[in-house]
Coordinates of C-alpha atoms in Angstrom, one line a residue:
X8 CA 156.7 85.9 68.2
X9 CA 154.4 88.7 68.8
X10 CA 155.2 92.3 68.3
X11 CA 154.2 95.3 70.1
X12 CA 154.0 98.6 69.3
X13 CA 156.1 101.6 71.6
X14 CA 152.9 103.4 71.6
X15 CA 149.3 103.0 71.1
X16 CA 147.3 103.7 68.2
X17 CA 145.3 107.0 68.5
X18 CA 142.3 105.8 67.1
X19 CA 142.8 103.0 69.0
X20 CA 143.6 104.3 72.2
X21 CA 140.1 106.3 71.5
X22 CA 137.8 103.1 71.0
X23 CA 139.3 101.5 74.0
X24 CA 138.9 104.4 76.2
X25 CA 134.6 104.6 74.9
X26 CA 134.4 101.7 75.4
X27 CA 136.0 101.3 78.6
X28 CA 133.5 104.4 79.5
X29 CA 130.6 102.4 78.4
X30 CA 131.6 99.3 79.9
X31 CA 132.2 101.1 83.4
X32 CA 129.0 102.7 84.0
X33 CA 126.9 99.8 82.5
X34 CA 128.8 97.4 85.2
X35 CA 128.6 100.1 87.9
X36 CA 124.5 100.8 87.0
X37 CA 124.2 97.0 86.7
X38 CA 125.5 96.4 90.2
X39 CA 123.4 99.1 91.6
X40 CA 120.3 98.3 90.1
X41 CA 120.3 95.1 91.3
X42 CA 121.3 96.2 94.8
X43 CA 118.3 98.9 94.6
X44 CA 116.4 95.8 93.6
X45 CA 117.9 93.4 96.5
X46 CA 117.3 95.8 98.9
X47 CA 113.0 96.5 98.1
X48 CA 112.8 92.6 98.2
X49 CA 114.5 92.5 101.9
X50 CA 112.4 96.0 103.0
X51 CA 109.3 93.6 101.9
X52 CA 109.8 90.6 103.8
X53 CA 111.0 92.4 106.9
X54 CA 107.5 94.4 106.7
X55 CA 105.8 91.5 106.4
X56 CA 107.6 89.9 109.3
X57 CA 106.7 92.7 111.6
X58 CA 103.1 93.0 110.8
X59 CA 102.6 89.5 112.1
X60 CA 105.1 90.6 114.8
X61 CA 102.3 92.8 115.6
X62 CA 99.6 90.7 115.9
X63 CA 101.7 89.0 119.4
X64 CA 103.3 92.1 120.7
X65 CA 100.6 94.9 120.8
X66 CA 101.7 98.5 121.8
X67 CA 100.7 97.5 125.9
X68 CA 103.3 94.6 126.1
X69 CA 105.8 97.5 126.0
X70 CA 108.8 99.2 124.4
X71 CA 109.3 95.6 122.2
X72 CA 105.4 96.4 121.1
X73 CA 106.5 100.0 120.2
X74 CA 109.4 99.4 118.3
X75 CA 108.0 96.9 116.3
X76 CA 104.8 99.0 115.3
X77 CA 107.8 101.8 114.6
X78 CA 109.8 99.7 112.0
X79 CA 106.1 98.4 111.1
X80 CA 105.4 102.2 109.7
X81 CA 109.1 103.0 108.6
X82 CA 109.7 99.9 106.5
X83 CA 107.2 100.2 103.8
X84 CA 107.9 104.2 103.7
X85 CA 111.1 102.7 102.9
X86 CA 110.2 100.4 100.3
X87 CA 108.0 102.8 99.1
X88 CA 110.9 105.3 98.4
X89 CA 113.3 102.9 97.1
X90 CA 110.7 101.4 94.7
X91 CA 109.7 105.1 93.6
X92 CA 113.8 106.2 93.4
X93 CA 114.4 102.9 91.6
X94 CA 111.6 103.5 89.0
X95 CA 112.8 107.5 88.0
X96 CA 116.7 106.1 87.2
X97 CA 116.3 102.5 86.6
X98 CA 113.5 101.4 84.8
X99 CA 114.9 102.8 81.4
X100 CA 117.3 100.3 81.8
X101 CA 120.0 102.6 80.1
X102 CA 123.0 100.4 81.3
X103 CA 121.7 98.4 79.0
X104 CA 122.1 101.1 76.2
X105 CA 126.0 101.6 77.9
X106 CA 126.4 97.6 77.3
X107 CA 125.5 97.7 73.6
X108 CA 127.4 100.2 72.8
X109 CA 130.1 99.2 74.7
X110 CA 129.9 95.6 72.5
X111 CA 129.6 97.3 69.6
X112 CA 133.1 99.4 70.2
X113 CA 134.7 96.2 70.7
X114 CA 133.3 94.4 67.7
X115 CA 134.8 97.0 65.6
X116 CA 137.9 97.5 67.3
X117 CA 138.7 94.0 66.3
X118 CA 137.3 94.2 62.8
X119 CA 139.9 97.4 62.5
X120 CA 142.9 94.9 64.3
X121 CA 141.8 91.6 61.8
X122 CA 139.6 92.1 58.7
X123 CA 140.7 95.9 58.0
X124 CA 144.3 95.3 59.0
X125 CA 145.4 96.2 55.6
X126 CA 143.4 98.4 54.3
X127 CA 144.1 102.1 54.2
X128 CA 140.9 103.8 54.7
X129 CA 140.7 101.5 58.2
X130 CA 141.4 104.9 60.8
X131 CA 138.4 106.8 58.9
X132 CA 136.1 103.7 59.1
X133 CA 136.2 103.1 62.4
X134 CA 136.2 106.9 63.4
X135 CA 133.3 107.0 61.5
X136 CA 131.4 104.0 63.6
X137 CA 132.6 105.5 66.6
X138 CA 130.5 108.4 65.9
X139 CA 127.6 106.5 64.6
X140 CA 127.6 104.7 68.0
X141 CA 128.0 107.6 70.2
X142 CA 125.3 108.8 68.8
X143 CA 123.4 105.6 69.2
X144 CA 123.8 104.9 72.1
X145 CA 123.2 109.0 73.4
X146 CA 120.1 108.6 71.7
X147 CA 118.5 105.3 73.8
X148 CA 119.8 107.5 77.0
X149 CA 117.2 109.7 75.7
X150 CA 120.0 112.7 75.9
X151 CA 121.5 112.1 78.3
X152 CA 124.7 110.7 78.2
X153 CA 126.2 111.0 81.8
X154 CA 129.4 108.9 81.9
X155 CA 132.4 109.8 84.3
X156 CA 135.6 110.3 82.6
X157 CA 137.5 107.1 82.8
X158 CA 140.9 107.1 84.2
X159 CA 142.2 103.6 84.6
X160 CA 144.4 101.1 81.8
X161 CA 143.5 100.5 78.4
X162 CA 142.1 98.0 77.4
X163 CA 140.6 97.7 80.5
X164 CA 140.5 94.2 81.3
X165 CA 144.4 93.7 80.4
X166 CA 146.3 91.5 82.4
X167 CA 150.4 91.6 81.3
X168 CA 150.6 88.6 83.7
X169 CA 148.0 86.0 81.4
X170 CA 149.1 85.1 78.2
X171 CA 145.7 84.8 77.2
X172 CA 145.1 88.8 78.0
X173 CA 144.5 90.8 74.8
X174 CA 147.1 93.8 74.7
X175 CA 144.7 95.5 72.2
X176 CA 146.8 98.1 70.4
X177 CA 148.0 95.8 67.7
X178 CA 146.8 94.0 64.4
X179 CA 146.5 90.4 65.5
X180 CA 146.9 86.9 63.2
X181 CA 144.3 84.0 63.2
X182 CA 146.2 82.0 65.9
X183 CA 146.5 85.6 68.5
X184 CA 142.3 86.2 67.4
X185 CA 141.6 82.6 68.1
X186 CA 143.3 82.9 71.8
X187 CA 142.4 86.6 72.8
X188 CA 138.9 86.6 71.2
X189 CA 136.5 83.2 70.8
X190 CA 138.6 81.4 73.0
X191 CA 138.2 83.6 75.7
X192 CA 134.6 84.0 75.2
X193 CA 133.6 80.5 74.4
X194 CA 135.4 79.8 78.1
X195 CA 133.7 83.0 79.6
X196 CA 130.2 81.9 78.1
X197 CA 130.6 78.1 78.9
X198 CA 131.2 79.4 82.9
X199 CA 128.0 81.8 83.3
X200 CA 125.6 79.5 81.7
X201 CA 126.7 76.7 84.5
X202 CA 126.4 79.7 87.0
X203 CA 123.1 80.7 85.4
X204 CA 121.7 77.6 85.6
X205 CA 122.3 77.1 89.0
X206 CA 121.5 80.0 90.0
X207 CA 117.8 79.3 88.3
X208 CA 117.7 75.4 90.1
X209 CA 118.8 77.5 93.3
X210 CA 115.5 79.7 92.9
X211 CA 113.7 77.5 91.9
X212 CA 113.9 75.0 94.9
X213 CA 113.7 77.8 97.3
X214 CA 110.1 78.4 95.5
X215 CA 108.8 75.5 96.1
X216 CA 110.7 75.1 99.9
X217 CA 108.5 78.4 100.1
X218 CA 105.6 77.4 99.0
X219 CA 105.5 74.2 101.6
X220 CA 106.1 76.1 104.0
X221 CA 103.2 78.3 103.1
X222 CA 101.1 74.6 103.3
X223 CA 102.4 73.6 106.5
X224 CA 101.4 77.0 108.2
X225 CA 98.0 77.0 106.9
X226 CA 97.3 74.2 108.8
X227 CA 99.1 75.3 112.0
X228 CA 99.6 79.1 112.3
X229 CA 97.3 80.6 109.8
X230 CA 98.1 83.8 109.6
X231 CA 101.8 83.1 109.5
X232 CA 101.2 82.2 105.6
X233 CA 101.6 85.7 104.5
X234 CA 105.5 85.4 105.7
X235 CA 105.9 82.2 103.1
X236 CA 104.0 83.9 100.9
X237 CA 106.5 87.1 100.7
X238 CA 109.6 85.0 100.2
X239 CA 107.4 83.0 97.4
X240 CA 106.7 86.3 95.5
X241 CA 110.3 87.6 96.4
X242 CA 111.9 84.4 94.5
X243 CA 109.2 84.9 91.9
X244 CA 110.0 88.8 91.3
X245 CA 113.8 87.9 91.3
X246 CA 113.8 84.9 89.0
X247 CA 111.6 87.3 86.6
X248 CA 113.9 90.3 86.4
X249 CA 116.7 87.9 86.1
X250 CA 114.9 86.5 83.5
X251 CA 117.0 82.9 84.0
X252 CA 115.5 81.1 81.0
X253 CA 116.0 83.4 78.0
X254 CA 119.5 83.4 79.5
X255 CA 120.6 80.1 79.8
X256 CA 119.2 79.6 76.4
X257 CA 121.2 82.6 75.0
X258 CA 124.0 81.5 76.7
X259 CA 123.7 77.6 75.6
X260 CA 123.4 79.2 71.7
X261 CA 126.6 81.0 72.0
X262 CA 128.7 78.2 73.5
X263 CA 127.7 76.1 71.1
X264 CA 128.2 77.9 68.3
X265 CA 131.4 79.2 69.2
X266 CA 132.6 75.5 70.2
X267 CA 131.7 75.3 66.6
X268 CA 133.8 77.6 65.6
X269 CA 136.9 76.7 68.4
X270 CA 136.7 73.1 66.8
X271 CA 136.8 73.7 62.9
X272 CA 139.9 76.1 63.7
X273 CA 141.6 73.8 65.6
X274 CA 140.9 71.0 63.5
X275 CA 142.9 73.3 60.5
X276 CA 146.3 72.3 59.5
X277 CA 148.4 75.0 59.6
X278 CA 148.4 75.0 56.0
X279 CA 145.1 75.5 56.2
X280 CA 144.6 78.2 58.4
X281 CA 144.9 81.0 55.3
X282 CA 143.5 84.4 55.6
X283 CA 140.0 83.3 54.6
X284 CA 139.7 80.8 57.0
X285 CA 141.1 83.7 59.5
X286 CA 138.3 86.6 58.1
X287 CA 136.0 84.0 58.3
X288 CA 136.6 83.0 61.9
X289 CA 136.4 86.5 62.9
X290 CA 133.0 87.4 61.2
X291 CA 131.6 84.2 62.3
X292 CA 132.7 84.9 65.8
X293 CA 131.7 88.6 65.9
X294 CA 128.3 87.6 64.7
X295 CA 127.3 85.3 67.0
X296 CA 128.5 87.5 70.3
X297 CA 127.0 90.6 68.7
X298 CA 123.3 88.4 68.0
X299 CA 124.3 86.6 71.6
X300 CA 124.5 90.6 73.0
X301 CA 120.7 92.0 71.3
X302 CA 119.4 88.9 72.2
X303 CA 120.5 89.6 75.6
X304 CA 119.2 93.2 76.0
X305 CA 116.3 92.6 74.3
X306 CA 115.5 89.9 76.5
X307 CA 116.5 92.1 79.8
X308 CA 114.3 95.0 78.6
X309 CA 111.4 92.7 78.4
X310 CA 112.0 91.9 81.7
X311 CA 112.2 95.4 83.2
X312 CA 108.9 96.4 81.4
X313 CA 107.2 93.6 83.2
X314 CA 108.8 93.7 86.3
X315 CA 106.8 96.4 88.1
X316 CA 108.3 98.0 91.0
X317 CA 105.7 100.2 92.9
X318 CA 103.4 96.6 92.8
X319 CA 106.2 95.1 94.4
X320 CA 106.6 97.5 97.4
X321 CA 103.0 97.5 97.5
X322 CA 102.5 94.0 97.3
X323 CA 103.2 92.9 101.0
X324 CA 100.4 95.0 102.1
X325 CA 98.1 93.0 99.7
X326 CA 99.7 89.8 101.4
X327 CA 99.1 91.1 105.5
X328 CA 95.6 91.9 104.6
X329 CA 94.8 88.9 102.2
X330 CA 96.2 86.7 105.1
X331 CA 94.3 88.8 107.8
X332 CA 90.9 88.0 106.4
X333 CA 91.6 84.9 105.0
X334 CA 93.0 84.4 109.3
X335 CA 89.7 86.1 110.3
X336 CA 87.5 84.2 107.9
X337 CA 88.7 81.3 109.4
X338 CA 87.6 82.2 113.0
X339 CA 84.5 82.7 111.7
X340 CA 84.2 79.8 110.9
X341 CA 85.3 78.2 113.7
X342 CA 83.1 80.2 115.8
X343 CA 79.9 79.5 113.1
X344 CA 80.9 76.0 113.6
X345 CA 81.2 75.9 118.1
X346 CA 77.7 77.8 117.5
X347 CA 75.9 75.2 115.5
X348 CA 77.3 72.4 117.0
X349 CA 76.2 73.7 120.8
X350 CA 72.6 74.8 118.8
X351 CA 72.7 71.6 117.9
X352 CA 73.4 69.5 121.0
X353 CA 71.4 71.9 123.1
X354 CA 68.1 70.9 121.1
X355 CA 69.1 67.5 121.6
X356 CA 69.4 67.4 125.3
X357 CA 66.1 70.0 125.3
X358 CA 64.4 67.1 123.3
X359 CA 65.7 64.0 125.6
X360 CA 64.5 65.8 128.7
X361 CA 61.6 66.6 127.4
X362 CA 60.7 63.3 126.6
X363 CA 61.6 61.7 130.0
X364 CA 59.9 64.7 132.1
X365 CA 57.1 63.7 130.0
X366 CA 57.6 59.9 130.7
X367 CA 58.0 60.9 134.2
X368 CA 54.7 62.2 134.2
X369 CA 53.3 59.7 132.5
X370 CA 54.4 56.9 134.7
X371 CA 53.2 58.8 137.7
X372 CA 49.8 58.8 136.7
X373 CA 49.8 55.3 135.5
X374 CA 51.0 54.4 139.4
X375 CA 48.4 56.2 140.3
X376 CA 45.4 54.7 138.2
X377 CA 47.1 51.4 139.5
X378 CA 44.6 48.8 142.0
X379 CA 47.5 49.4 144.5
X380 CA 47.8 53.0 144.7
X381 CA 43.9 53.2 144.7
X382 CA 43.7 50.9 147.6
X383 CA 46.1 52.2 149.5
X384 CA 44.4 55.6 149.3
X385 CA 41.2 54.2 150.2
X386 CA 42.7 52.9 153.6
X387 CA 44.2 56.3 154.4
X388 CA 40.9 57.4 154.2
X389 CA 39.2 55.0 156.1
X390 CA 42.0 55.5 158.8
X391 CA 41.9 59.2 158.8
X392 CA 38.0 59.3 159.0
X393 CA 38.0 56.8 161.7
X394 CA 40.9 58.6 163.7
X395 CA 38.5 62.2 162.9
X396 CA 35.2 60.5 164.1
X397 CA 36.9 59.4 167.6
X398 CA 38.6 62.6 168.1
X399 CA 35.0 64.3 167.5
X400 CA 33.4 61.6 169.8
X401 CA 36.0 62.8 172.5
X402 CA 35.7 66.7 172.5
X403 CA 32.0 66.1 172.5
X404 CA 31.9 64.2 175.6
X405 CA 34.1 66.9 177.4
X406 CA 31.9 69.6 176.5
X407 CA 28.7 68.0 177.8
X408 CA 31.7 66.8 181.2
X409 CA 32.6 70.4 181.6
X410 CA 29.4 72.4 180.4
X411 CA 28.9 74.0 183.8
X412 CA 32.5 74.6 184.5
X413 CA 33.9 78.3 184.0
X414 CA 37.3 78.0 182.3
X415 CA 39.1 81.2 183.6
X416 CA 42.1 82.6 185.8
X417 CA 39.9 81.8 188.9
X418 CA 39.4 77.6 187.4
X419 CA 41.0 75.2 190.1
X420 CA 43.9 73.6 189.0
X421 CA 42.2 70.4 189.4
X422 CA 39.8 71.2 187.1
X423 CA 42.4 72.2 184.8
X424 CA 44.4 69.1 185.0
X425 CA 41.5 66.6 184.3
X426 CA 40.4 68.7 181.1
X427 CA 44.0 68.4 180.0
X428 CA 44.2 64.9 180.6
X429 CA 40.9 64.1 179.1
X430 CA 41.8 66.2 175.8
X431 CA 43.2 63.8 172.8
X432 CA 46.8 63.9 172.5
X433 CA 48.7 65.6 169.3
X434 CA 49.9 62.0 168.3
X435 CA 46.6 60.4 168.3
X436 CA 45.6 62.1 165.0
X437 CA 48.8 60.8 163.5
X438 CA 48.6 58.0 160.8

């Protein structure tokens, strides 16, 4: 039956409380962080939806024209500021500082409730790391160690209503360690590297969903790509600061090698399960989650150094404009190509017509070298002299008729009459 103390230990009661302190602001900083980080990707996209916005609604279609070019200015200034507010408080990663110390408090606290249960010198020890850690830990924050006084239960994460729920103020036995300690975290580690790793499957098909997209539009709305393209480099950015794979491989280590550990103590008759086995278990156990924990933040810090955010407020503009010439370069094209084409067919048709004006011609003066044409000619002429020569023959013998007669106002209608009558007739010289 386990025993519990009337009140806490002081020393104790002082670990829990750092590292309750650490623990709080490293979740809270955490959360935020990726919030700040959430929130840069969104600002992104959205710009990038509005510039092509732009492109249909100028600022004459009206107040929808106008308010889009509005949020088309405002959301990069946002982005902008975001990226630049994220960059002065968050790029250090110090929550990551606040989370190893934080582990580190708790690795000792249950050194000082197991291993050190019995020995005398136990309160100065972990006094002593307490300090050393404080110190540690103020010195990654660069000096400054902001933390809020914390206010809440000790241990933190106590729950009187789970049996499984560490109480924390009192030396523990193999069995209690085994329960409260890997047990917990073999189950706790076993859960986030299933979330993890859907989480990374999740990111990954909405990638390459992007990505199709990004193919499909090329082909129908060109400039539309740049919109595929944001959410491409949005799932990129995120699956890089998450930095999926070094987790899932982190976490796989640790399960396994506390399922190790969960197995050979359960496999122990109770006989078996001395005080070696028990000191052995712990160090074991404490090992792997305190290797599992610098793996961790090492592997986080390398992601925050190459995860830059000004490049990724900036890098929607890059997209727009990219997409804009690569949208304009494709008109071009077009237009080079209608050009050439109609160049082309014109000089075709010039050439064809050419040729039969040219055959036209050709033919005509072949009909009229021809035997027929020539003959025909001939008889026009013939008829057309012949036709001339009586018309000639005509007038003369009415001027030699009418060489005395006075053709005047005072001439007789008479006369007038037989000159008109005797004078050839308009149709008479007609062919």
């Amino acid at each position: 039956m386990e025993t519990q103390p009337q009140q806490p230990t002081p020393i104790l009661e002082i670990a829990w409380t750092r590292f309750a302190q650490m623990d709080a602001i490293s979740s809270k900083r955490t959360k935020t962080h990726l919030r700040m980080r959430r929130l840069i990707t969104a600002l992104g996209v959205l710009a990038t939806l509005f510039a092509l916005l732009s492109q249909s609604f100028p600022y004459e279609s009206g107040l929808a024209g106008v308010i889009i070019r509005g949020l088309l200015i405002l959301l990069p200034i946002l982005a902008s500021g975001f990226a630049a507010y994220a960059s002065a408080f968050y790029s250090n990663g110090d929550w990551l500082v606040s989370r190893a110390g934080a582990e580190e408090i708790l690795k000792e606290i249950y050194a000082y409730r197991t291993i050190l249960q019995n020995s005398p010198t136990r309160r100065a020890w972990l006094e002593k790391r307490l300090v050393e850690i404080q110190r540690s830990v103020y010195r990654g924050m660069n000096g400054e160690l902001t933390m809020e006084t914390y206010e809440g239960q000790l241990p933190p994460h106590y729950n009187p209503e789970n049996p499984a729920s560490d109480w924390g103020f009192n030396d523990i036995t193999g069995d209690e360690y085994f329960r409260y300690r890997l047990e917990q975290q073999l189950n706790w580690h076993s859960l986030r590297v299933v979330k993890r790793q859907a989480e990374r499957k999740r990111l990954q098909a909405l990638i390459l969903i992007a990505g199709g997209a990004g193919v499909f539009l090329a082909a129908i709305l060109p400039l539309w790509v740049a919109l595929s393209a944001s959410f491409t480099a949005a799932f990129i950015g995120w699956q890089e600061l998450r930095n999926l794979d070094a987790v899932v491989r982190n976490y796989s280590k640790v399960r396994m090698e506390l399922g190790i550990l969960h197995d050979h103590w359960k496999s122990l008759e109770k006989s078996q399960q001395t005080q070696t086995e028990f000191f052995t278990m712990v160090k074991s156990t404490e090992n792997i989650l305190w290797s599992q924990n610098i793996e961790y933040i090492k592997a986080m810090q390398e992601a925050l150094k190459e995860s830059d955010l000004d490049e990724e407020a900036s890098l929607i503009n890059r997209v727009i404009k990219e997409a804009r010439e690569s949208d304009r370069r494709l008109k071009q094209s077009m237009e080079d190509a209608v050009v050439e084409f109609t160049s082309e067919k014109l000089g075709e048709a010039e050439e064809t017509l050419s040729e039969a004006f040219e055959t036209a011609l050709n033919t005509l003066a072949e009909e009229a070298s021809s035997d027929l044409v020539k003959a025909e000619l001939e008889a026009m002429q013939k008829s057309l002299q012949q036709r001339f020569g009586s018309i000639k023959s005509t007038l003369q013998e009415i001027a030699q008729e009418f060489e005395g007669v006075d053709i005047g106002p005072n001439t007789p209608p008479a006369v007038l009459n037989s000159l008109i009558t005797r004078y050839p007739k308009s149709q008479d010289s007609k062919g």
